[in-house]
Amino acid sequence: SNVTIFGTVDDHDYGQNNGDRTYKYRRESGLAYVDFVGEPTDSPIRRRAASGKGVYGVKLFDFAREKGDELVPDIEAGVDPDAVSNEDYNSKFKATRSVAVFVLDVRSNRDPWPKGINAWFPSDGDMLGEEQWRWFETALNRSKAAVNVIVSGLQVHADRFPSATVAEEWVKFPKSRQRLYD
């Protein structure tokens, strides 16, 4: 059977509980993760991990294709701007039975959570970092899939306040969450 496995790091894969961009082994953690899931050596996801940019990406599946051949190669899909540059982008791909799965890295480029009593309140921190935001916005705009699925390792809609512990969630960085919604 042909199964595609991919994803991104979360804090316990990352190597530091509630880790963020300040973790000094973020590149090594990303590489270990893509090795573990078997990400191809030429994939944009692996290249970003190897350069320390994080473990994020998109895979396009076309369920009108032959069984076992649903994964559309990155260049043919034309969604990932790190696979096909803006100058070379001319994707005509469109299928009514297609799904693009976007996986965001909310560890490698995320600002640190506020400390102390400030941890309980929203801050101006950023969840993805500007480079990942630009990648995501470009890739999402390029997608011609019938359905786009966005995966985040942290809860997007939850607002658990107060709580016994300071929960990791997008609501703590409201500007980032609003940018995701927009």
Short mmCIF file of C-alpha atoms in Angstrom, two decimals:
data_model
loop_
_atom_site.label_atom_id
_atom_site.label_comp_id
_atom_site.label_asym_id
_atom_site.label_seq_id
_atom_site.Cartn_x
_atom_site.Cartn_y
_atom_site.Cartn_z
CA SER A 1 0.00 0.00 0.00
CA ASN A 2 1.13 3.54 -0.74
CA VAL A 3 0.82 5.78 2.33
CA THR A 4 2.12 9.33 2.68
CA ILE A 5 3.29 10.28 6.15
CA PHE A 6 4.29 13.84 6.88
CA GLY A 7 3.81 16.43 9.57
CA THR A 8 5.72 18.86 11.73
CA VAL A 9 7.43 18.99 15.08
CA ASP A 10 5.67 19.79 18.30
CA ASP A 11 7.31 20.47 21.62
CA HIS A 12 8.03 16.88 22.60
CA ASP A 13 9.49 16.09 19.15
CA TYR A 14 11.27 19.42 19.17
CA GLY A 15 13.34 18.56 22.22
CA GLN A 16 12.13 21.27 24.57
CA ASN A 17 8.80 21.48 26.35
CA ASN A 18 6.91 24.50 25.02
CA GLY A 19 9.92 25.22 22.79
CA ASP A 20 10.20 28.20 20.47
CA ARG A 21 12.68 29.96 18.16
CA THR A 22 15.20 30.36 21.00
CA TYR A 23 15.85 26.59 21.23
CA LYS A 24 19.44 26.14 20.11
CA TYR A 25 18.90 22.67 18.58
CA ARG A 26 15.89 23.58 16.42
CA ARG A 27 17.71 22.71 13.17
CA GLU A 28 18.88 19.34 14.52
CA SER A 29 15.39 18.56 15.85
CA GLY A 30 13.83 19.39 12.48
CA LEU A 31 16.30 17.16 10.63
CA ALA A 32 15.75 14.28 13.05
CA TYR A 33 12.01 14.63 12.55
CA VAL A 34 12.08 14.60 8.74
CA ASP A 35 14.46 11.63 8.88
CA PHE A 36 12.01 9.80 11.17
CA VAL A 37 8.97 10.37 8.93
CA GLY A 38 10.98 9.58 5.79
CA GLU A 39 10.60 12.93 4.06
CA PRO A 40 12.30 12.64 0.63
CA THR A 41 15.78 14.13 0.37
CA ASP A 42 14.74 16.53 -2.40
CA SER A 43 11.55 17.82 -0.75
CA PRO A 44 11.10 21.49 0.14
CA ILE A 45 10.11 20.42 3.66
CA ARG A 46 13.48 18.70 4.17
CA ARG A 47 15.40 21.61 2.61
CA ARG A 48 13.73 24.07 4.98
CA ALA A 49 14.49 21.81 7.97
CA ALA A 50 18.12 21.44 6.87
CA SER A 51 18.54 25.19 6.64
CA GLY A 52 17.02 25.71 10.10
CA LYS A 53 13.89 27.45 8.80
CA GLY A 54 11.51 24.93 10.33
CA VAL A 55 9.43 21.90 9.39
CA TYR A 56 6.49 23.17 7.37
CA GLY A 57 5.07 22.41 3.96
CA VAL A 58 2.20 21.36 1.76
CA LYS A 59 1.25 18.13 0.02
CA LEU A 60 -1.37 17.95 -2.71
CA PHE A 61 -3.48 14.83 -3.15
CA ASP A 62 -5.62 14.21 -6.25
CA PHE A 63 -8.13 11.44 -5.61
CA ALA A 64 -9.09 11.29 -9.29
CA ARG A 65 -5.68 9.65 -9.96
CA GLU A 66 -4.95 5.95 -9.90
CA LYS A 67 -5.13 4.37 -6.47
CA GLY A 68 -1.68 4.58 -4.91
CA ASP A 69 -0.72 7.56 -7.08
CA GLU A 70 -2.77 10.28 -5.37
CA LEU A 71 0.19 12.34 -4.15
CA VAL A 72 0.94 15.00 -6.77
CA PRO A 73 4.69 15.74 -7.12
CA ASP A 74 5.67 19.18 -5.77
CA ILE A 75 6.68 20.63 -9.14
CA GLU A 76 3.53 19.41 -10.89
CA ALA A 77 1.36 20.68 -8.03
CA GLY A 78 3.02 24.09 -8.19
CA VAL A 79 1.77 25.03 -4.73
CA ASP A 80 5.01 25.23 -2.72
CA PRO A 81 6.96 28.40 -3.67
CA ASP A 82 10.19 26.68 -2.60
CA ALA A 83 9.56 23.94 -5.18
CA VAL A 84 8.54 26.26 -8.03
CA SER A 85 9.72 29.88 -7.99
CA ASN A 86 7.39 32.78 -8.70
CA GLU A 87 9.12 33.28 -12.05
CA ASP A 88 8.49 29.64 -13.05
CA TYR A 89 5.00 29.39 -11.54
CA ASN A 90 2.39 28.57 -14.16
CA SER A 91 0.39 25.76 -12.60
CA LYS A 92 -2.70 24.77 -14.46
CA PHE A 93 -3.43 22.01 -11.95
CA LYS A 94 -7.05 21.90 -10.86
CA ALA A 95 -9.00 18.87 -9.82
CA THR A 96 -12.39 18.63 -8.21
CA ARG A 97 -11.28 15.65 -6.11
CA SER A 98 -8.11 17.22 -4.70
CA VAL A 99 -7.00 18.17 -1.20
CA ALA A 100 -4.01 20.32 -0.25
CA VAL A 101 -2.72 19.71 3.28
CA PHE A 102 -0.71 22.60 4.72
CA VAL A 103 1.35 21.82 7.83
CA LEU A 104 2.55 24.81 9.86
CA ASP A 105 5.54 24.80 12.23
CA VAL A 106 4.50 26.59 15.42
CA ARG A 107 7.83 25.91 17.15
CA SER A 108 10.87 26.83 15.07
CA ASN A 109 9.99 30.48 14.45
CA ARG A 110 7.53 31.25 17.23
CA ASP A 111 8.27 34.05 19.66
CA PRO A 112 8.73 33.01 23.29
CA TRP A 113 5.66 33.06 25.51
CA PRO A 114 5.55 35.92 28.00
CA LYS A 115 6.81 35.02 31.50
CA GLY A 116 5.23 35.28 34.92
CA ILE A 117 1.81 36.86 35.31
CA ASN A 118 2.04 38.15 31.71
CA ALA A 119 1.81 34.56 30.47
CA TRP A 120 -1.89 34.64 31.29
CA PHE A 121 -2.62 37.49 28.91
CA PRO A 122 -2.41 37.89 25.12
CA SER A 123 0.76 39.46 23.72
CA ASP A 124 2.03 40.84 20.42
CA GLY A 125 4.16 37.74 19.78
CA ASP A 126 4.29 35.96 16.43
CA MET A 127 3.43 32.31 15.94
CA LEU A 128 5.12 31.53 12.58
CA GLY A 129 7.78 34.14 11.84
CA GLU A 130 7.61 36.41 8.80
CA GLU A 131 9.34 34.02 6.37
CA GLN A 132 6.89 31.18 7.11
CA TRP A 133 3.96 33.60 6.88
CA ARG A 134 5.09 34.73 3.40
CA TRP A 135 5.55 31.10 2.32
CA PHE A 136 2.11 30.13 3.67
CA GLU A 137 0.29 33.09 2.09
CA THR A 138 1.94 32.45 -1.30
CA ALA A 139 1.31 28.69 -1.18
CA LEU A 140 -2.31 29.08 -0.08
CA ASN A 141 -2.97 31.59 -2.86
CA ARG A 142 -1.43 29.20 -5.40
CA SER A 143 -3.51 26.22 -4.33
CA LYS A 144 -6.17 25.16 -6.82
CA ALA A 145 -7.28 22.24 -4.65
CA ALA A 146 -10.99 21.69 -4.04
CA VAL A 147 -10.23 21.61 -0.30
CA ASN A 148 -7.38 23.18 1.67
CA VAL A 149 -6.65 21.71 5.11
CA ILE A 150 -4.44 23.66 7.51
CA VAL A 151 -2.71 21.72 10.30
CA SER A 152 -1.31 23.38 13.41
CA GLY A 153 0.24 21.66 16.39
CA LEU A 154 -1.44 24.16 18.70
CA GLN A 155 -5.11 24.92 19.19
CA VAL A 156 -6.31 27.78 17.02
CA HIS A 157 -9.79 28.50 18.38
CA ALA A 158 -9.48 27.56 22.05
CA ASP A 159 -9.45 30.20 24.72
CA ARG A 160 -8.94 28.40 28.03
CA PHE A 161 -8.69 31.13 30.62
CA PRO A 162 -8.15 30.78 33.45
CA SER A 163 -6.51 27.39 33.58
CA ALA A 164 -4.34 25.48 36.02
CA THR A 165 -1.50 25.72 33.51
CA VAL A 166 -0.60 28.28 30.90
CA ALA A 167 -1.89 26.54 27.81
CA GLU A 168 -0.14 26.90 24.47
CA GLU A 169 -2.67 28.21 21.98
CA TRP A 170 -2.95 30.75 19.18
CA VAL A 171 -5.21 32.97 21.32
CA LYS A 172 -2.12 34.05 23.28
CA PHE A 173 -0.85 35.76 20.11
CA PRO A 174 -4.03 37.42 18.80
CA LYS A 175 -2.37 39.27 15.91
CA SER A 176 -0.99 35.98 14.57
CA ARG A 177 -4.34 34.26 15.00
CA GLN A 178 -6.13 37.06 13.18
CA ARG A 179 -3.57 36.89 10.36
CA LEU A 180 -4.30 33.17 10.06
CA TYR A 181 -8.04 33.87 9.89
CA ASP A 182 -7.57 36.62 7.31
#
